[in-house]
PDB file of C-alpha atoms in Angstrom:
ATOM      1  CA  MET A1417      18.696  -8.477   8.910  1.00  0.00           C
ATOM      2  CA  ARG A1418      15.506 -10.038   7.572  1.00  0.00           C
ATOM      3  CA  ILE A1419      13.107  -7.579   5.966  1.00  0.00           C
ATOM      4  CA  ILE A1420       9.578  -8.257   4.726  1.00  0.00           C
ATOM      5  CA  VAL A1421       7.899  -5.803   2.339  1.00  0.00           C
ATOM      6  CA  LEU A1422       4.123  -5.885   1.874  1.00  0.00           C
ATOM      7  CA  ILE A1423       3.218  -5.125  -1.736  1.00  0.00           C
ATOM      8  CA  LYS A1424      -0.001  -4.869  -3.722  1.00  0.00           C
ATOM      9  CA  GLU A1425      -1.104  -4.967  -7.334  1.00  0.00           C
ATOM     10  CA  VAL A1426      -3.572  -2.170  -8.191  1.00  0.00           C
ATOM     11  CA  PRO A1427      -5.363  -0.778 -11.249  1.00  0.00           C
ATOM     12  CA  ASP A1428      -3.086   1.665 -13.064  1.00  0.00           C
ATOM     13  CA  THR A1429      -3.634   5.155 -11.630  1.00  0.00           C
ATOM     14  CA  TYR A1430      -3.217   6.619 -15.136  1.00  0.00           C
ATOM     15  CA  GLY A1431      -6.247   4.725 -16.389  1.00  0.00           C
ATOM     16  CA  GLU A1432      -9.974   5.019 -15.738  1.00  0.00           C
ATOM     17  CA  ARG A1433     -11.054   3.504 -12.428  1.00  0.00           C
ATOM     18  CA  HIS A1434     -14.604   2.689 -11.383  1.00  0.00           C
ATOM     19  CA  LEU A1435     -16.439   1.142  -8.451  1.00  0.00           C
ATOM     20  CA  ASN A1436     -18.619  -1.900  -8.924  1.00  0.00           C
ATOM     21  CA  LEU A1437     -21.973  -0.524  -7.774  1.00  0.00           C
ATOM     22  CA  HIS A1438     -23.123  -3.969  -6.619  1.00  0.00           C
ATOM     23  CA  THR A1439     -20.123  -4.874  -4.457  1.00  0.00           C
ATOM     24  CA  GLY A1440     -18.607  -1.479  -3.686  1.00  0.00           C
ATOM     25  CA  LEU A1441     -15.213  -2.807  -4.769  1.00  0.00           C
ATOM     26  CA  VAL A1442     -12.864  -1.343  -7.351  1.00  0.00           C
ATOM     27  CA  GLU A1443     -13.684  -2.748 -10.788  1.00  0.00           C
ATOM     28  CA  ARG A1444     -10.538  -4.568 -11.888  1.00  0.00           C
ATOM     29  CA  ALA A1445     -11.782  -6.406 -14.957  1.00  0.00           C
ATOM     30  CA  GLY A1446     -10.297  -4.884 -18.080  1.00  0.00           C
ATOM     31  CA  ALA A1447      -8.107  -2.448 -16.161  1.00  0.00           C
ATOM     32  CA  GLU A1448      -4.339  -2.531 -16.541  1.00  0.00           C
ATOM     33  CA  ARG A1449      -2.851  -3.678 -13.261  1.00  0.00           C
ATOM     34  CA  VAL A1450       0.524  -2.632 -11.927  1.00  0.00           C
ATOM     35  CA  LEU A1451       2.610  -2.786  -8.777  1.00  0.00           C
ATOM     36  CA  ASP A1452       1.448   0.135  -6.637  1.00  0.00           C
ATOM     37  CA  GLU A1453       3.953   2.986  -6.782  1.00  0.00           C
ATOM     38  CA  ILE A1454       4.043   3.376  -3.000  1.00  0.00           C
ATOM     39  CA  CYS A1455       4.895  -0.335  -2.771  1.00  0.00           C
ATOM     40  CA  GLU A1456       7.769   0.209  -5.200  1.00  0.00           C
ATOM     41  CA  ARG A1457       9.068   2.931  -2.875  1.00  0.00           C
ATOM     42  CA  ALA A1458       8.756   0.542   0.073  1.00  0.00           C
ATOM     43  CA  VAL A1459      10.783  -2.071  -1.831  1.00  0.00           C
ATOM     44  CA  GLU A1460      13.368   0.610  -2.635  1.00  0.00           C
ATOM     45  CA  ALA A1461      13.559   1.577   1.051  1.00  0.00           C
ATOM     46  CA  ALA A1462      14.032  -2.079   2.026  1.00  0.00           C
ATOM     47  CA  LEU A1463      16.793  -2.586  -0.537  1.00  0.00           C
ATOM     48  CA  THR A1464      18.575   0.569   0.604  1.00  0.00           C
ATOM     49  CA  ILE A1465      18.439  -0.619   4.212  1.00  0.00           C
ATOM     50  CA  ALA A1466      19.630  -4.081   3.153  1.00  0.00           C
ATOM     51  CA  GLU A1467      22.579  -2.592   1.280  1.00  0.00           C
ATOM     52  CA  ALA A1468      23.619  -0.728   4.421  1.00  0.00           C
ATOM     53  CA  ASN A1469      23.331  -3.870   6.552  1.00  0.00           C
ATOM     54  CA  PRO A1470      25.376  -6.788   5.160  1.00  0.00           C
ATOM     55  CA  SER A1471      23.810 -10.262   5.013  1.00  0.00           C
ATOM     56  CA  SER A1472      20.306  -8.826   4.892  1.00  0.00           C
ATOM     57  CA  HIS A1473      17.482 -10.699   3.173  1.00  0.00           C
ATOM     58  CA  VAL A1474      14.414  -9.079   1.586  1.00  0.00           C
ATOM     59  CA  THR A1475      11.129 -10.951   1.106  1.00  0.00           C
ATOM     60  CA  VAL A1476       8.085  -9.428  -0.598  1.00  0.00           C
ATOM     61  CA  VAL A1477       4.614 -10.588   0.413  1.00  0.00           C
ATOM     62  CA  SER A1478       1.445  -9.988  -1.578  1.00  0.00           C
ATOM     63  CA  MET A1479      -2.182 -11.052  -1.227  1.00  0.00           C
ATOM     64  CA  GLY A1480      -3.997 -11.006  -4.542  1.00  0.00           C
ATOM     65  CA  PRO A1481      -5.182 -12.911  -7.617  1.00  0.00           C
ATOM     66  CA  ALA A1482      -2.933 -15.166  -9.661  1.00  0.00           C
ATOM     67  CA  SER A1483      -2.383 -12.287 -12.099  1.00  0.00           C
ATOM     68  CA  ALA A1484      -0.410 -10.425  -9.410  1.00  0.00           C
ATOM     69  CA  THR A1485       2.586 -12.659 -10.187  1.00  0.00           C
ATOM     70  CA  GLU A1486       3.846 -10.133 -12.741  1.00  0.00           C
ATOM     71  CA  SER A1487       3.922  -7.358 -10.149  1.00  0.00           C
ATOM     72  CA  ILE A1488       5.660  -9.662  -7.690  1.00  0.00           C
ATOM     73  CA  ARG A1489       8.308 -10.445 -10.304  1.00  0.00           C
ATOM     74  CA  LYS A1490       8.923  -6.731 -10.751  1.00  0.00           C
ATOM     75  CA  ALA A1491       9.750  -6.413  -7.050  1.00  0.00           C
ATOM     76  CA  LEU A1492      12.093  -9.392  -7.386  1.00  0.00           C
ATOM     77  CA  ALA A1493      13.706  -7.798 -10.438  1.00  0.00           C
ATOM     78  CA  MET A1494      14.364  -4.672  -8.382  1.00  0.00           C
ATOM     79  CA  GLY A1495      16.443  -6.797  -6.012  1.00  0.00           C
ATOM     80  CA  ALA A1496      14.215  -8.598  -3.491  1.00  0.00           C
ATOM     81  CA  ASP A1497      15.404 -12.132  -2.725  1.00  0.00           C
ATOM     82  CA  GLU A1498      12.148 -14.087  -2.594  1.00  0.00           C
ATOM     83  CA  ALA A1499       8.373 -13.691  -2.512  1.00  0.00           C
ATOM     84  CA  VAL A1500       5.246 -15.102  -0.914  1.00  0.00           C
ATOM     85  CA  HIS A1501       1.984 -14.875  -2.859  1.00  0.00           C
ATOM     86  CA  VAL A1502      -1.303 -15.525  -1.048  1.00  0.00           C
ATOM     87  CA  VAL A1503      -3.871 -16.619  -3.647  1.00  0.00           C
ATOM     88  CA  ASP A1504      -7.350 -17.576  -2.507  1.00  0.00           C
ATOM     89  CA  ASP A1505     -10.754 -16.847  -4.085  1.00  0.00           C
ATOM     90  CA  ALA A1506     -12.233 -16.784  -0.566  1.00  0.00           C
ATOM     91  CA  LEU A1507     -10.215 -13.625   0.107  1.00  0.00           C
ATOM     92  CA  GLU A1508     -11.700 -11.652  -2.775  1.00  0.00           C
ATOM     93  CA  GLY A1509     -13.073  -8.405  -1.360  1.00  0.00           C
ATOM     94  CA  ALA A1510     -11.397  -8.968   2.016  1.00  0.00           C
ATOM     95  CA  ASP A1511     -11.580  -5.920   4.252  1.00  0.00           C
ATOM     96  CA  LEU A1512      -8.598  -4.273   5.943  1.00  0.00           C
ATOM     97  CA  MET A1513      -8.774  -6.359   9.118  1.00  0.00           C
ATOM     98  CA  LEU A1514      -8.976  -9.715   7.356  1.00  0.00           C
ATOM     99  CA  THR A1515      -6.172  -8.657   5.003  1.00  0.00           C
ATOM    100  CA  ALA A1516      -4.014  -7.706   7.999  1.00  0.00           C
ATOM    101  CA  GLN A1517      -4.679 -11.094   9.621  1.00  0.00           C
ATOM    102  CA  VAL A1518      -3.661 -12.930   6.449  1.00  0.00           C
ATOM    103  CA  LEU A1519      -0.478 -10.901   5.998  1.00  0.00           C
ATOM    104  CA  ALA A1520       0.375 -11.277   9.680  1.00  0.00           C
ATOM    105  CA  SER A1521      -0.035 -15.050   9.350  1.00  0.00           C
ATOM    106  CA  VAL A1522       2.586 -15.057   6.586  1.00  0.00           C
ATOM    107  CA  ILE A1523       4.961 -12.946   8.665  1.00  0.00           C
ATOM    108  CA  ARG A1524       4.596 -15.187  11.738  1.00  0.00           C
ATOM    109  CA  ARG A1525       5.971 -18.131   9.740  1.00  0.00           C
ATOM    110  CA  ARG A1526       9.268 -16.327   9.175  1.00  0.00           C
ATOM    111  CA  GLU A1527      11.995 -14.751  11.209  1.00  0.00           C
ATOM    112  CA  VAL A1528      11.704 -11.018  10.657  1.00  0.00           C
ATOM    113  CA  ASP A1529      13.373  -7.892  11.953  1.00  0.00           C
ATOM    114  CA  LEU A1530      11.541  -5.240   9.958  1.00  0.00           C
ATOM    115  CA  VAL A1531       8.203  -5.205   8.118  1.00  0.00           C
ATOM    116  CA  LEU A1532       7.866  -2.398   5.568  1.00  0.00           C
ATOM    117  CA  THR A1533       4.806  -1.193   3.700  1.00  0.00           C
ATOM    118  CA  GLY A1534       3.464   1.886   1.961  1.00  0.00           C
ATOM    119  CA  ASN A1535       1.304   4.260   3.978  1.00  0.00           C
ATOM    120  CA  ALA A1536      -1.777   3.860   1.720  1.00  0.00           C
ATOM    121  CA  SER A1537      -2.589   2.000  -1.491  1.00  0.00           C
ATOM    122  CA  THR A1538      -3.896   3.939  -4.473  1.00  0.00           C
ATOM    123  CA  ASP A1539      -6.999   1.773  -4.857  1.00  0.00           C
ATOM    124  CA  GLY A1540      -8.286   1.342  -1.298  1.00  0.00           C
ATOM    125  CA  GLY A1541      -6.505   4.229   0.407  1.00  0.00           C
ATOM    126  CA  GLY A1542      -7.212   2.876   3.906  1.00  0.00           C
ATOM    127  CA  GLY A1543      -3.900   4.158   5.255  1.00  0.00           C
ATOM    128  CA  VAL A1544      -3.895   1.765   8.237  1.00  0.00           C
ATOM    129  CA  MET A1545      -2.436  -1.527   7.001  1.00  0.00           C
ATOM    130  CA  GLY A1546       0.928  -1.008   8.666  1.00  0.00           C
ATOM    131  CA  ALA A1547      -0.724  -0.206  11.982  1.00  0.00           C
ATOM    132  CA  LEU A1548      -3.153  -3.139  11.725  1.00  0.00           C
ATOM    133  CA  VAL A1549      -0.411  -5.655  10.938  1.00  0.00           C
ATOM    134  CA  ALA A1550       1.637  -4.331  13.868  1.00  0.00           C
ATOM    135  CA  GLU A1551      -1.392  -4.658  16.157  1.00  0.00           C
ATOM    136  CA  VAL A1552      -2.111  -8.245  15.079  1.00  0.00           C
ATOM    137  CA  LEU A1553       1.537  -9.219  15.512  1.00  0.00           C
ATOM    138  CA  GLY A1554       1.962  -7.293  18.758  1.00  0.00           C
ATOM    139  CA  LEU A1555       4.928  -5.367  17.348  1.00  0.00           C
ATOM    140  CA  PRO A1556       5.877  -1.696  17.770  1.00  0.00           C
ATOM    141  CA  GLN A1557       5.068   0.513  14.786  1.00  0.00           C
ATOM    142  CA  ALA A1558       6.659   3.520  13.102  1.00  0.00           C
ATOM    143  CA  THR A1559       4.132   4.656  10.510  1.00  0.00           C
ATOM    144  CA  HIS A1560       3.796   7.361   7.837  1.00  0.00           C
ATOM    145  CA  LEU A1561       7.540   8.012   7.695  1.00  0.00           C
ATOM    146  CA  SER A1562       8.941  10.536   5.216  1.00  0.00           C
ATOM    147  CA  SER A1563      12.483   9.279   5.908  1.00  0.00           C
ATOM    148  CA  ILE A1564      13.728   6.013   7.350  1.00  0.00           C
ATOM    149  CA  ARG A1565      16.928   4.495   8.744  1.00  0.00           C
ATOM    150  CA  CYS A1566      17.543   1.105  10.295  1.00  0.00           C
ATOM    151  CA  ASP A1567      20.743  -0.107  11.933  1.00  0.00           C
ATOM    152  CA  GLY A1568      19.639  -3.624  12.834  1.00  0.00           C
ATOM    153  CA  VAL A1569      18.623  -2.613  16.351  1.00  0.00           C
ATOM    154  CA  THR A1570      16.100   0.174  15.835  1.00  0.00           C
ATOM    155  CA  VAL A1571      14.146   1.728  12.987  1.00  0.00           C
ATOM    156  CA  ARG A1572      14.007   5.511  12.999  1.00  0.00           C
ATOM    157  CA  GLY A1573      12.404   8.124  10.776  1.00  0.00           C
ATOM    158  CA  THR A1574      10.530  11.382  10.508  1.00  0.00           C
ATOM    159  CA  ARG A1575       6.780  11.875  10.313  1.00  0.00           C
ATOM    160  CA  ASN A1576       5.511  15.138   8.849  1.00  0.00           C
ATOM    161  CA  SER A1577       2.179  16.674   9.794  1.00  0.00           C
ATOM    162  CA  ASP A1578       0.443  20.042   9.844  1.00  0.00           C
ATOM    163  CA  ALA A1579       1.684  20.448  13.416  1.00  0.00           C
ATOM    164  CA  GLY A1580       5.331  19.969  12.483  1.00  0.00           C
ATOM    165  CA  GLN A1581       7.822  17.113  12.248  1.00  0.00           C
ATOM    166  CA  ALA A1582       8.145  14.234  14.699  1.00  0.00           C
ATOM    167  CA  ILE A1583      11.039  11.816  15.116  1.00  0.00           C
ATOM    168  CA  ILE A1584       9.733   8.246  15.398  1.00  0.00           C
ATOM    169  CA  GLU A1585      11.850   5.363  16.698  1.00  0.00           C
ATOM    170  CA  ALA A1586      11.021   1.741  17.466  1.00  0.00           C
ATOM    171  CA  SER A1587      13.061  -1.245  18.590  1.00  0.00           C
ATOM    172  CA  LEU A1588      13.233  -4.220  16.224  1.00  0.00           C
ATOM    173  CA  PRO A1589      11.344  -6.300  15.364  1.00  0.00           C
ATOM    174  CA  ALA A1590       8.926  -3.606  14.216  1.00  0.00           C
ATOM    175  CA  VAL A1591       6.550  -2.531  11.461  1.00  0.00           C
ATOM    176  CA  ALA A1592       7.125   0.684   9.499  1.00  0.00           C
ATOM    177  CA  SER A1593       5.208   2.394   6.709  1.00  0.00           C
ATOM    178  CA  ILE A1594       6.588   5.029   4.353  1.00  0.00           C
ATOM    179  CA  THR A1595       5.144   7.901   2.339  1.00  0.00           C
ATOM    180  CA  GLU A1596       5.792   9.169  -1.176  1.00  0.00           C
ATOM    181  CA  ALA A1597       8.418  11.534   0.257  1.00  0.00           C
ATOM    182  CA  LEU A1598      10.948   8.709   0.035  1.00  0.00           C
ATOM    183  CA  PRO A1599      13.190   8.391  -3.060  1.00  0.00           C
ATOM    184  CA  ASP A1600      11.863   7.117  -6.371  1.00  0.00           C
ATOM    185  CA  PRO A1601      12.255   3.358  -6.891  1.00  0.00           C
ATOM    186  CA  ARG A1602      15.095   2.002  -8.986  1.00  0.00           C
ATOM    187  CA  PHE A1603      14.390   0.654 -12.482  1.00  0.00           C
ATOM    188  CA  PRO A1604      14.977  -3.091 -12.834  1.00  0.00           C
ATOM    189  CA  GLY A1605      17.852  -3.799 -15.229  1.00  0.00           C
ATOM    190  CA  LEU A1606      18.040  -6.695 -17.666  1.00  0.00           C
ATOM    191  CA  LYS A1607      20.195  -8.656 -15.226  1.00  0.00           C
ATOM    192  CA  GLY A1608      17.624  -8.176 -12.478  1.00  0.00           C
ATOM    193  CA  ILE A1609      14.734  -9.134 -14.755  1.00  0.00           C
ATOM    194  CA  MET A1610      16.456 -12.351 -15.789  1.00  0.00           C
ATOM    195  CA  ALA A1611      17.416 -13.161 -12.192  1.00  0.00           C
ATOM    196  CA  ALA A1612      13.829 -12.609 -11.015  1.00  0.00           C
ATOM    197  CA  LYS A1613      12.660 -15.563 -13.106  1.00  0.00           C
ATOM    198  CA  LYS A1614      14.747 -17.906 -10.949  1.00  0.00           C
ATOM    199  CA  LYS A1615      13.941 -16.451  -7.535  1.00  0.00           C
ATOM    200  CA  PRO A1616      11.576 -18.485  -5.353  1.00  0.00           C
ATOM    201  CA  VAL A1617       7.909 -17.484  -5.127  1.00  0.00           C
ATOM    202  CA  GLU A1618       5.928 -19.428  -2.527  1.00  0.00           C
ATOM    203  CA  THR A1619       2.193 -19.658  -3.196  1.00  0.00           C
ATOM    204  CA  CYS A1620      -0.232 -20.363  -0.373  1.00  0.00           C
ATOM    205  CA  SER A1621      -3.915 -20.033   0.530  1.00  0.00           C
ATOM    206  CA  ALA A1622      -5.800 -18.820   3.589  1.00  0.00           C
ATOM    207  CA  THR A1623      -6.238 -22.450   4.624  1.00  0.00           C
ATOM    208  CA  ASP A1624      -2.493 -23.041   4.400  1.00  0.00           C
ATOM    209  CA  LEU A1625      -2.006 -20.072   6.731  1.00  0.00           C
ATOM    210  CA  GLY A1626      -4.608 -21.255   9.209  1.00  0.00           C
ATOM    211  CA  VAL A1627      -6.924 -18.308   8.522  1.00  0.00           C
ATOM    212  CA  ASP A1628     -10.606 -19.245   8.718  1.00  0.00           C
ATOM    213  CA  THR A1629     -12.685 -17.511   6.061  1.00  0.00           C
ATOM    214  CA  SER A1630     -15.817 -19.648   6.465  1.00  0.00           C
ATOM    215  CA  GLY A1631     -18.969 -17.622   7.008  1.00  0.00           C
ATOM    216  CA  GLN A1632     -17.158 -14.366   6.319  1.00  0.00           C
ATOM    217  CA  GLU A1633     -18.249 -12.141   3.499  1.00  0.00           C
ATOM    218  CA  ALA A1634     -15.458  -9.699   2.690  1.00  0.00           C
ATOM    219  CA  GLY A1635     -14.025 -10.091   6.173  1.00  0.00           C
ATOM    220  CA  HIS A1636     -15.455  -8.155   9.092  1.00  0.00           C
ATOM    221  CA  ALA A1637     -17.082  -5.254   7.252  1.00  0.00           C
ATOM    222  CA  ILE A1638     -19.775  -4.902   4.627  1.00  0.00           C
ATOM    223  CA  ASN A1639     -20.992  -2.089   2.403  1.00  0.00           C
ATOM    224  CA  ILE A1640     -24.425  -0.800   3.335  1.00  0.00           C
ATOM    225  CA  ALA A1641     -24.842   1.147   0.093  1.00  0.00           C
ATOM    226  CA  VAL A1642     -22.774   2.473  -2.774  1.00  0.00           C
ATOM    227  CA  SER A1643     -23.605   4.850  -5.592  1.00  0.00           C
ATOM    228  CA  ALA A1644     -21.845   6.560  -8.458  1.00  0.00           C
ATOM    229  CA  ARG A1645     -20.426  10.029  -7.915  1.00  0.00           C
ATOM    230  CA  PRO A1646     -22.960  12.616  -9.126  1.00  0.00           C
ATOM    231  CA  PRO A1647     -21.953  14.521 -12.254  1.00  0.00           C
ATOM    232  CA  ARG A1648     -20.402  17.918 -11.746  1.00  0.00           C
ATOM    233  CA  SER A1649     -22.786  20.831 -12.067  1.00  0.00           C
ATOM    234  CA  VAL A1650     -22.009  23.944 -14.074  1.00  0.00           C
ATOM    235  CA  GLY A1651     -20.200  26.506 -11.955  1.00  0.00           C
ATOM    236  CA  VAL A1652     -21.263  30.086 -11.336  1.00  0.00           C
ATOM    237  CA  THR A1653     -19.707  32.692 -13.608  1.00  0.00           C
ATOM    238  CA  ILE A1654     -19.206  36.186 -12.199  1.00  0.00           C
ATOM    239  CA  THR A1655     -18.634  38.857 -14.801  1.00  0.00           C
ATOM    240  CA  ASP A1656     -16.784  41.845 -13.413  1.00  0.00           C
ATOM    241  CA  GLU A1657     -18.683  45.021 -14.242  1.00  0.00           C
ATOM    242  CA  GLY A1658     -17.014  47.071 -11.570  1.00  0.00           C
ATOM    243  CA  ASP A1659     -18.643  45.202  -8.711  1.00  0.00           C
ATOM    244  CA  GLY A1660     -16.971  41.785  -9.235  1.00  0.00           C
ATOM    245  CA  GLY A1661     -15.219  41.869  -5.864  1.00  0.00           C
ATOM    246  CA  VAL A1662     -18.410  42.588  -3.972  1.00  0.00           C
ATOM    247  CA  ARG A1663     -20.356  39.899  -5.842  1.00  0.00           C
ATOM    248  CA  LEU A1664     -17.591  37.365  -5.205  1.00  0.00           C
ATOM    249  CA  ALA A1665     -17.622  38.214  -1.481  1.00  0.00           C
ATOM    250  CA  HIS A1666     -21.394  37.750  -1.345  1.00  0.00           C
ATOM    251  CA  PHE A1667     -21.074  34.384  -3.126  1.00  0.00           C
ATOM    252  CA  LEU A1668     -18.469  33.136  -0.643  1.00  0.00           C
ATOM    253  CA  ILE A1669     -20.565  34.264   2.326  1.00  0.00           C
ATOM    254  CA  GLU A1670     -23.724  32.728   0.904  1.00  0.00           C
ATOM    255  CA  HIS A1671     -22.021  29.343   0.485  1.00  0.00           C
ATOM    256  CA  SER A1672     -20.230  29.518   3.851  1.00  0.00           C
ATOM    257  CA  LEU A1673     -16.832  29.647   2.167  1.00  0.00           C
ATOM    258  CA  ALA A1674     -15.662  32.786   3.937  1.00  0.00           C
TER     259      ALA A1674
END
């Protein structure tokens, strides 16, 4: 089975993150960048599926700056077999649709049974990349899965929601996205880290993939306006002098919270 995992380098969630108020994009300069945790879980899911299906091959694909190589190597150290890195200054600030087209162009060049991705990145949080890639490729999709199994013929998993739990199944080839409910990713060992240095990483551009970026500013969408989050105001303090419950009820009613 041939598995492709879509991964992304993001600013560390444990650090300060800010929007560039001119572009509306996440400010990455000076921020520590890491492989997104949900992408690590997707790699873990792919490796687990590969281990259960002999002769499987796992490829990780990432679109990002040259600095993303370190994050790609981490995925290889975990156990992925090879990587494809799309590097192109013309893709800086690409929106979800353009990103999906680029990633789909990489996937089309390879034989693939299953495409895996996280349900939402921690920087953009669009939550639709799996669905968009499936739409561009014309493949069935099984998205937002909290568990996943694949036997080489179908991919199957559960999707949790406020309404209950649904069983999702799709025939291969297919695209699937997973949530943080899946197991924690494995830690790369020294052997894996050393092996990752020798694993192939193909680098390509949008032009190499046949994706036209001429005349497009950040893809198909633009920001109309962006502003900093307003500072938090001081909350209301209610001192209980025997009528605290009544005053609290009035406050909730006044602010349409009850």
